[in-house]
PDB file of C-alpha atoms in Angstrom:
ATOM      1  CA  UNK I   1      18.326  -2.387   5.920  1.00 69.00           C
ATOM      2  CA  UNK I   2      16.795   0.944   6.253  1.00 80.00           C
ATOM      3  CA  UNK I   3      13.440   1.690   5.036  1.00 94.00           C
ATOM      4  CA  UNK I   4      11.441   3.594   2.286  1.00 97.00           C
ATOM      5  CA  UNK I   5      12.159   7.312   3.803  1.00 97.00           C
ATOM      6  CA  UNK I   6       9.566  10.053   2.122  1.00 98.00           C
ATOM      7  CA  UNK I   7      10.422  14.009   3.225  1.00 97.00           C
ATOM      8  CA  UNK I   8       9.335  15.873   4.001  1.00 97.00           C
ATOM      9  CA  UNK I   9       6.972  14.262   6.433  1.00 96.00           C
ATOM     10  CA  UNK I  10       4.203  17.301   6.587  1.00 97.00           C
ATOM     11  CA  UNK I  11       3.684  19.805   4.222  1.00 97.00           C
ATOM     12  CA  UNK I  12       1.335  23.066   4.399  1.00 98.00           C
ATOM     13  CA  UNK I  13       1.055  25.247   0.404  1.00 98.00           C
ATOM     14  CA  UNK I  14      -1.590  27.211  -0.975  1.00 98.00           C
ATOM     15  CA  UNK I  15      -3.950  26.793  -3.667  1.00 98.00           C
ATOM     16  CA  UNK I  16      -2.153  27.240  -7.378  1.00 98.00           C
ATOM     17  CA  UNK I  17       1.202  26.564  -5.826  1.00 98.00           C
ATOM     18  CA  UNK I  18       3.372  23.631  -6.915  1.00 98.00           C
ATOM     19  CA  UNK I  19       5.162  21.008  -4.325  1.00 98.00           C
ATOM     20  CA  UNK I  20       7.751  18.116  -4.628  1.00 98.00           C
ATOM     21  CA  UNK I  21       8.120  15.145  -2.544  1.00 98.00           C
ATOM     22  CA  UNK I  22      10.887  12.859  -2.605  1.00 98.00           C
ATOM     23  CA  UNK I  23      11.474   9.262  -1.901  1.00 98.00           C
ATOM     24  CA  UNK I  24      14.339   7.237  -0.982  1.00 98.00           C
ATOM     25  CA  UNK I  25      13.516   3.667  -1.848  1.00 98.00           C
ATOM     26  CA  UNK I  26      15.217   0.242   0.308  1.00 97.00           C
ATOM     27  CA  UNK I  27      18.545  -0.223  -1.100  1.00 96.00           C
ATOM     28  CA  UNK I  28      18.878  -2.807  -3.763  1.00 94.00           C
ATOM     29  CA  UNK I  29      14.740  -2.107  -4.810  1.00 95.00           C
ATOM     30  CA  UNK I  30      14.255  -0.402  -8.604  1.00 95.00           C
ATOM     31  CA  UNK I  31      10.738   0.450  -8.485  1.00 95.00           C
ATOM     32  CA  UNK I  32       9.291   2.972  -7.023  1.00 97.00           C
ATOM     33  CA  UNK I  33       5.345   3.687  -6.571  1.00 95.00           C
ATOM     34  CA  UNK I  34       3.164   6.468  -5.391  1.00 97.00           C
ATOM     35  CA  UNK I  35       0.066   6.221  -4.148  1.00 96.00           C
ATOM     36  CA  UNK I  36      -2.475   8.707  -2.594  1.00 97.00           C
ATOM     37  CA  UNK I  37      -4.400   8.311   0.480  1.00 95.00           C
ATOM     38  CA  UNK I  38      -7.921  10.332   1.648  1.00 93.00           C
ATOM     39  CA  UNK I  39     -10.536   9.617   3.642  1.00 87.00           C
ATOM     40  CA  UNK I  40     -13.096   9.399   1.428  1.00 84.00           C
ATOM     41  CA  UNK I  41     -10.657   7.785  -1.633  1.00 84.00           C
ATOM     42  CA  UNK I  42      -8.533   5.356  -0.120  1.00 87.00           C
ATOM     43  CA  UNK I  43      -5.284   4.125  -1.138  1.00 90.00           C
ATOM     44  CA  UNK I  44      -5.165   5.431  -5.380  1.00 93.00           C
ATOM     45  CA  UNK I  45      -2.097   4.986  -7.314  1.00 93.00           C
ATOM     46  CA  UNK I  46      -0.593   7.140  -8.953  1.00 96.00           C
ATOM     47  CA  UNK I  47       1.961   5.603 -11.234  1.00 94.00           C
ATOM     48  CA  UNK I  48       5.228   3.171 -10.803  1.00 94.00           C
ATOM     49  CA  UNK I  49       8.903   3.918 -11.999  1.00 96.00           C
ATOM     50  CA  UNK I  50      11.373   1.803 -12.834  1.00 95.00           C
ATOM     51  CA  UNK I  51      14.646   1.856 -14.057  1.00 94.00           C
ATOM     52  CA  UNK I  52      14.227   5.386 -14.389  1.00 96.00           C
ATOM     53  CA  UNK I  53      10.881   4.846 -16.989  1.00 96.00           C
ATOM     54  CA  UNK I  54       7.377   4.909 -15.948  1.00 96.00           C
ATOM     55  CA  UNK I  55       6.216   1.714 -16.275  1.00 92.00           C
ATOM     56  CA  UNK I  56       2.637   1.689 -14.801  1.00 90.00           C
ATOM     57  CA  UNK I  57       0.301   5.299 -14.470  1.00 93.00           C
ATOM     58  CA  UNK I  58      -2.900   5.506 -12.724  1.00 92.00           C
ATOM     59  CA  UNK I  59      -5.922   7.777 -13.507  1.00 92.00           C
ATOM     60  CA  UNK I  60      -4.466  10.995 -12.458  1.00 96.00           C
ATOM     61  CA  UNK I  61      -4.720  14.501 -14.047  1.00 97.00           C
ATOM     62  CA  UNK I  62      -1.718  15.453 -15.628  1.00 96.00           C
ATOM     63  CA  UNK I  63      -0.833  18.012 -12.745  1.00 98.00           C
ATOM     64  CA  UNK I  64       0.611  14.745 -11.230  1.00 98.00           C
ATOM     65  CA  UNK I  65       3.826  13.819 -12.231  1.00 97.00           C
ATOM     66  CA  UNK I  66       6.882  12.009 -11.027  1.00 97.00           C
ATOM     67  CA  UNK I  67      10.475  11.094 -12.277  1.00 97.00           C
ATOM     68  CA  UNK I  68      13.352   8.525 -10.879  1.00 98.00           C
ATOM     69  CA  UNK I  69      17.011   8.866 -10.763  1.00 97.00           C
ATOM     70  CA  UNK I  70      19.697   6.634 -11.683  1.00 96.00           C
ATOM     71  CA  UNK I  71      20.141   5.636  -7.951  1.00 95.00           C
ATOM     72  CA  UNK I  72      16.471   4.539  -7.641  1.00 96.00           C
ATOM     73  CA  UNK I  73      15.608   7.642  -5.451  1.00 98.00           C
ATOM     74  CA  UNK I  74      12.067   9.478  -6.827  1.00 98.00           C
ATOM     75  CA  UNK I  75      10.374  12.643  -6.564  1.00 98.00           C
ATOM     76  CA  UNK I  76       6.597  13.424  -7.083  1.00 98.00           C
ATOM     77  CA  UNK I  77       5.634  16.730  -8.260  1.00 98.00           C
ATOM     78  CA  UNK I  78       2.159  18.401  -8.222  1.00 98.00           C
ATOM     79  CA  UNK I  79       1.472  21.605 -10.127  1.00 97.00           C
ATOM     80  CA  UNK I  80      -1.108  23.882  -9.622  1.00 97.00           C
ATOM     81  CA  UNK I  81      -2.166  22.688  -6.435  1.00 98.00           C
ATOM     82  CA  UNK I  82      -5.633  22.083  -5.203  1.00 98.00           C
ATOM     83  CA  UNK I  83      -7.837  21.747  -1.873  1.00 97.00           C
ATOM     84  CA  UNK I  84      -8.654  18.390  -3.123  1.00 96.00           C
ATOM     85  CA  UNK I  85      -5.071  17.699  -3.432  1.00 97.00           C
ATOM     86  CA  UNK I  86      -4.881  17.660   0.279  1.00 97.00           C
ATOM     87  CA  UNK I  87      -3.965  13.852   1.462  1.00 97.00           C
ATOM     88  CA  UNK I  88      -0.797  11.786   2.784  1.00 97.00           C
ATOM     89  CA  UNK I  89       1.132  10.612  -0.159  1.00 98.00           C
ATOM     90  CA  UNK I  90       2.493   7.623   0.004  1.00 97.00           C
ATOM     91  CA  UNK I  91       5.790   5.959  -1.770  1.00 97.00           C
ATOM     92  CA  UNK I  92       6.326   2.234  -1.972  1.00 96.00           C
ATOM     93  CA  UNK I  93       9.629   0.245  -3.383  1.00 96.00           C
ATOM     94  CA  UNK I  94       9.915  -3.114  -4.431  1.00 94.00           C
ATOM     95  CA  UNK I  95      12.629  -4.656  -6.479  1.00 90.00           C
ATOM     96  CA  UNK I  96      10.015  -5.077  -9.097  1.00 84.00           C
ATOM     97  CA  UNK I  97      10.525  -8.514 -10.260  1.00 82.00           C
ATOM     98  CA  UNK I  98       7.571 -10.897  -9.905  1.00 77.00           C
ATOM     99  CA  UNK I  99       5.640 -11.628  -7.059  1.00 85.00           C
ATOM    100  CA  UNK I 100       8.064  -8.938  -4.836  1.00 89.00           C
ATOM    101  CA  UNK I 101       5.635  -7.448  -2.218  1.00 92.00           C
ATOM    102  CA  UNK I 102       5.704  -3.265  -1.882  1.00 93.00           C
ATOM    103  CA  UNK I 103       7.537  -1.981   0.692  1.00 95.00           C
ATOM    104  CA  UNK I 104       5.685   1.514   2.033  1.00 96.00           C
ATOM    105  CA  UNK I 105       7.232   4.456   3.577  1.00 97.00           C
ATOM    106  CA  UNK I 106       5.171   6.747   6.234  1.00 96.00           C
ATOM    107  CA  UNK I 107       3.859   9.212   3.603  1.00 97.00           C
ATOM    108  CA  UNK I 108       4.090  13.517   3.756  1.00 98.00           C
ATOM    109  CA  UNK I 109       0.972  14.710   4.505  1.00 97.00           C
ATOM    110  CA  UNK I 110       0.271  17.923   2.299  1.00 98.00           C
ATOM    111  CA  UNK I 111      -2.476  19.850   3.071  1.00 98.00           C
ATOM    112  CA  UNK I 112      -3.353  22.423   0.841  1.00 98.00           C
ATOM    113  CA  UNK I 113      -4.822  25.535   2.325  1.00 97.00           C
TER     114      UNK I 113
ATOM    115  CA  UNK W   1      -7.200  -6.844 -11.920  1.00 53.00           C
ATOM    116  CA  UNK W   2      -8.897  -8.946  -9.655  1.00 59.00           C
ATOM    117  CA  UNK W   3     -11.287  -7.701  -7.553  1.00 82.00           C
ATOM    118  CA  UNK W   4     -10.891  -8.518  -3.674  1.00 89.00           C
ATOM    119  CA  UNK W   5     -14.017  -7.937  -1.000  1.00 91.00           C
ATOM    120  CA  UNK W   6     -13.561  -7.996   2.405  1.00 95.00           C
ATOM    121  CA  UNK W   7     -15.658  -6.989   5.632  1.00 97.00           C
ATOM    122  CA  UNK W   8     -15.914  -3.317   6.754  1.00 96.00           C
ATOM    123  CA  UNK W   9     -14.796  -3.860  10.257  1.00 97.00           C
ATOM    124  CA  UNK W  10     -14.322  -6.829  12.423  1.00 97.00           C
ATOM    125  CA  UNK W  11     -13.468  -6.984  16.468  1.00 97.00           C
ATOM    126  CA  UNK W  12     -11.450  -9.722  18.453  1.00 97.00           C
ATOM    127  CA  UNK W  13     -10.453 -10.145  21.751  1.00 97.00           C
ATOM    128  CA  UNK W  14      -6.526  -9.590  22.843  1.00 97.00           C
ATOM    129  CA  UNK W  15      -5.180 -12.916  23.165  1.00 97.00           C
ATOM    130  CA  UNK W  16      -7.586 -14.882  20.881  1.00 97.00           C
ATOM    131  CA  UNK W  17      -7.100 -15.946  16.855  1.00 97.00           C
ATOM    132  CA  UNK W  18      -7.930 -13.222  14.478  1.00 98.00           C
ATOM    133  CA  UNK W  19      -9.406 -14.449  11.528  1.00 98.00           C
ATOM    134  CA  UNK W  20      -9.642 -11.472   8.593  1.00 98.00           C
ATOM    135  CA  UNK W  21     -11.518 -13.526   5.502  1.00 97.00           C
ATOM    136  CA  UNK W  22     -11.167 -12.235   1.951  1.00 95.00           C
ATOM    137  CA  UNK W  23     -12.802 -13.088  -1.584  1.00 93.00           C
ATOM    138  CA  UNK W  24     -10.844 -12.735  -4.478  1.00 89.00           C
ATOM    139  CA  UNK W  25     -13.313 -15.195  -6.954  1.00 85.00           C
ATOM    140  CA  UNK W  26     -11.736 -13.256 -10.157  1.00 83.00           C
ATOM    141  CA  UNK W  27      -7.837 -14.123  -9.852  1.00 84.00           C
ATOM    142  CA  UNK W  28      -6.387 -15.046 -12.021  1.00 83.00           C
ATOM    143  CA  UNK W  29      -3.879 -18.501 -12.007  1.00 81.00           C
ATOM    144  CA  UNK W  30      -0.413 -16.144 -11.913  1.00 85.00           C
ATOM    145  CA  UNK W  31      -1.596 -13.387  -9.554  1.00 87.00           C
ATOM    146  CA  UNK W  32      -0.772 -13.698  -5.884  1.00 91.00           C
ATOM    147  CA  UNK W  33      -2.600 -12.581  -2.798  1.00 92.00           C
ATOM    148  CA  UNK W  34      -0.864 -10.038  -0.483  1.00 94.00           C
ATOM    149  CA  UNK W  35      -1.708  -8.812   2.742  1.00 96.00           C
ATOM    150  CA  UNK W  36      -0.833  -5.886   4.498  1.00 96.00           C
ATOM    151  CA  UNK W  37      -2.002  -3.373   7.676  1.00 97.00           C
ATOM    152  CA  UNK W  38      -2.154   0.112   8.156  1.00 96.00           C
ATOM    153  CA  UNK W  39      -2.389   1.705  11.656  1.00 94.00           C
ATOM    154  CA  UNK W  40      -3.374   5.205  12.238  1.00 85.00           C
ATOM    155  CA  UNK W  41      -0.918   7.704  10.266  1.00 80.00           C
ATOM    156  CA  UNK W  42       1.350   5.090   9.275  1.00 91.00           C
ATOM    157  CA  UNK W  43       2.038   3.369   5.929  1.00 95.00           C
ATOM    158  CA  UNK W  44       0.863   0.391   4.920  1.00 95.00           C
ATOM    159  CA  UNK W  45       3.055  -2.668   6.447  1.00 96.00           C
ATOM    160  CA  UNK W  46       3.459  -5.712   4.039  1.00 96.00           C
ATOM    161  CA  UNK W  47       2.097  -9.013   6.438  1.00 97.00           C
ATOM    162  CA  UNK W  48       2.069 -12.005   4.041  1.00 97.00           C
ATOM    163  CA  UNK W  49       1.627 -12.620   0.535  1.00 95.00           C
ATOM    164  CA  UNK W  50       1.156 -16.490  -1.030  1.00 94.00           C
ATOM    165  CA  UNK W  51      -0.303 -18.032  -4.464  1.00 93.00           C
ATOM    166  CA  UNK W  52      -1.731 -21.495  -3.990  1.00 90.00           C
ATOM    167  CA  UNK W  53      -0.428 -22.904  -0.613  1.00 84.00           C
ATOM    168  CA  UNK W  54      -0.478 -22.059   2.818  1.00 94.00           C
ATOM    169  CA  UNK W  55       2.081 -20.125   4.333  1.00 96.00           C
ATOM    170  CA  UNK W  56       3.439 -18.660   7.820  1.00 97.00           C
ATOM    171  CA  UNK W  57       5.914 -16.015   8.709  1.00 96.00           C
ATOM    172  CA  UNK W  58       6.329 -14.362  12.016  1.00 95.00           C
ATOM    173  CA  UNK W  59       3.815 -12.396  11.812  1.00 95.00           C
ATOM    174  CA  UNK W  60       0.860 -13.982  10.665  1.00 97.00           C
ATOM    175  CA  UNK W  61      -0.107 -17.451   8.547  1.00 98.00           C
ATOM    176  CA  UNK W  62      -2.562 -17.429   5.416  1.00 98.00           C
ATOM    177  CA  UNK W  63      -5.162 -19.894   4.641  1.00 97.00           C
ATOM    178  CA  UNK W  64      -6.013 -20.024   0.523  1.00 95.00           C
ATOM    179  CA  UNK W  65      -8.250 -22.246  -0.567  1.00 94.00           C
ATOM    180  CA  UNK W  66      -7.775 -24.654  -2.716  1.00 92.00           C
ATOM    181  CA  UNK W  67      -9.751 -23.394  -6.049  1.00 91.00           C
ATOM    182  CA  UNK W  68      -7.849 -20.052  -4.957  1.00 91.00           C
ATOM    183  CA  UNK W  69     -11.054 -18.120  -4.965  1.00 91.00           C
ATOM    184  CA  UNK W  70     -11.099 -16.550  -0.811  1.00 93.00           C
ATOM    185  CA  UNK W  71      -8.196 -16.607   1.940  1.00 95.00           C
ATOM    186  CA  UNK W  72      -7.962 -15.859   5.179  1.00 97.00           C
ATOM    187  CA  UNK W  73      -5.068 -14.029   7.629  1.00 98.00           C
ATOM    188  CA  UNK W  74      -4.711 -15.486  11.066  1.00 98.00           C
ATOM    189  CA  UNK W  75      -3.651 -13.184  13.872  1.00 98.00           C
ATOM    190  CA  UNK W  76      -2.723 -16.250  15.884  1.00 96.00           C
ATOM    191  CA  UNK W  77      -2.732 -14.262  19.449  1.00 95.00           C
ATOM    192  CA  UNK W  78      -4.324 -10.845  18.358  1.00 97.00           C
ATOM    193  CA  UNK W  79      -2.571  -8.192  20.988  1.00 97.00           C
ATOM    194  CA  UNK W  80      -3.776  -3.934  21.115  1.00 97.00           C
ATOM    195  CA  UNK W  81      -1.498  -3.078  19.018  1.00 95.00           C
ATOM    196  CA  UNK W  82      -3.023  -5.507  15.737  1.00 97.00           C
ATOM    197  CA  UNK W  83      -5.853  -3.057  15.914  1.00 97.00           C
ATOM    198  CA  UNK W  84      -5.881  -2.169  12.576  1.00 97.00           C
ATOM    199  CA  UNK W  85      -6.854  -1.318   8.847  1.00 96.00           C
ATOM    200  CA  UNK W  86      -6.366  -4.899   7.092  1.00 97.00           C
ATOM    201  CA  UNK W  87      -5.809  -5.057   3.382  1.00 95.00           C
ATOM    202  CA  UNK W  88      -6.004  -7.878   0.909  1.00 94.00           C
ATOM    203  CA  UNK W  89      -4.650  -7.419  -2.656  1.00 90.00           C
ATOM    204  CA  UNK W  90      -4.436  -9.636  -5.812  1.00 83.00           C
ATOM    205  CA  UNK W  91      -2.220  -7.074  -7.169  1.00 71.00           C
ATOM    206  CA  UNK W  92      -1.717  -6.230 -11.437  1.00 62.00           C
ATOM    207  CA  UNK W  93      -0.555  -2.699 -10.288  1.00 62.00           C
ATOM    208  CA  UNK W  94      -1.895  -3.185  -6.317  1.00 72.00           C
ATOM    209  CA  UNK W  95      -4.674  -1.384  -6.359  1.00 80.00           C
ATOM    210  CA  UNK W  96      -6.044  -0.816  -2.740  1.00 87.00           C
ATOM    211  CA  UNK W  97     -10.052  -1.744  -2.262  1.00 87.00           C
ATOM    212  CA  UNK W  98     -11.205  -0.140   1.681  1.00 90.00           C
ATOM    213  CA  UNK W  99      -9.927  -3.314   3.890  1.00 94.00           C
ATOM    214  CA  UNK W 100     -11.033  -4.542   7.049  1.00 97.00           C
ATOM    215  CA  UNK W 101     -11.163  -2.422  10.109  1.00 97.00           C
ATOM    216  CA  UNK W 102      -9.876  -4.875  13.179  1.00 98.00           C
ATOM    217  CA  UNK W 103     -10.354  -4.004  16.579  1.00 98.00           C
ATOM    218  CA  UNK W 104      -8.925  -5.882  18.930  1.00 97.00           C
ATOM    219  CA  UNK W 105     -10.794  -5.487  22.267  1.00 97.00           C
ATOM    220  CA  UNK W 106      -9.149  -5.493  25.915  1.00 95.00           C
TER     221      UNK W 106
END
């Protein structure tokens, strides 16, 4: 089975800008999750889709957003973009049932200049 | 959620057991403890994940103890390329604490 495949994989904008980020989850998995990853932050999440419905949001402003399409696949979106916003993003499927472990892809890094 | 604590950093020498310990006193009798690694630019790679007994897969066993309040990963043979950031979760919506740095020494 392939993997979770994020793109793009790096990622340069300017402050104010906007920038979307797409996932491709395993095949088979429903939920999707983003999380995002600094140095001095860790590993936050952002929020969970499934089924196309956000079922689980972290404590992001509301410049973060996301969506999910009928074939599981997910994009992130982040308006109005920041220096802080600079960080790999990370996207994570599982087939959201139970005790189903995530499933991470390698992240874009967006740095925001 | 249940809180999980775990050392900052840890070393072990290539060849030997690699022990990572984790305390997760506040889980809860449903929630199940998952393990995963991150190396250097890389996303986080699911290891192991169990709820009351001890299990093994190919790449690592877990220990949990019995009132379910710490567990431990075994690295059986730690090689270079375990060197690693070590996570351990008791997941509602996985939230992430800072994990153990591993090093495994030459």
């Amino acid at each position: 089975k392939a993997g979770v495949t994020q793109t793009p994989r790096y990622l340069i904008k300017t402050r104010g800008q906007q920038v979307t980020l797409s996932c491709s989850p395993i095949s088979g998995h429903r939920s999707v999750s983003w999380y995002q990853q600094t140095p001095g932050q860790g590993l936050q999440f952002l929020f969970e889709y499934f089924s196309e419905t956000q079922r689980n949001k972290g404590n992001f402003p509301g410049r973060f957003s996301g969506r999910q399409f009928s074939n599981s696949r997910s994009e992130m979106n982040v308006s109005t973009l920041e220096l802080g916003d600079s960080a790999l993003y990370l996207c994570a499927s599982s087939n959201g049932q139970g005790n189903s472990p995530l499933h991470f892809g390698n992240g874009t890094r967006l740095t925001v200049t | 959620d249940a809180k999980t604590t775990q050392p900052t950093s840890m070393d072990c020498a290539e060849g030997r057991a690699a022990n990572l310990p984790c305390n997760h006193s506040t889980i809860s009798g449903n929630e199940y403890v998952y393990w995963y690694r991150q190396i250097h630019s890389q996303g986080p790679q699911y290891i192991i994940h169990g709820l009351k007994n001890n299990e093994t897969n190919e790449m690592a066993s877990l220990i949990i103890t019995e009132d379910r309040k710490s567990s431990t990963l075994i690295l059986p043979h730690a090689t270079l390329r375990d060197t690693a950031v070590y996570y351990c979760i008791a997941p509602e919506n996985f939230v992430f604490g800072p994990g153990t740095r591993l090093s495994v020494l030459p």
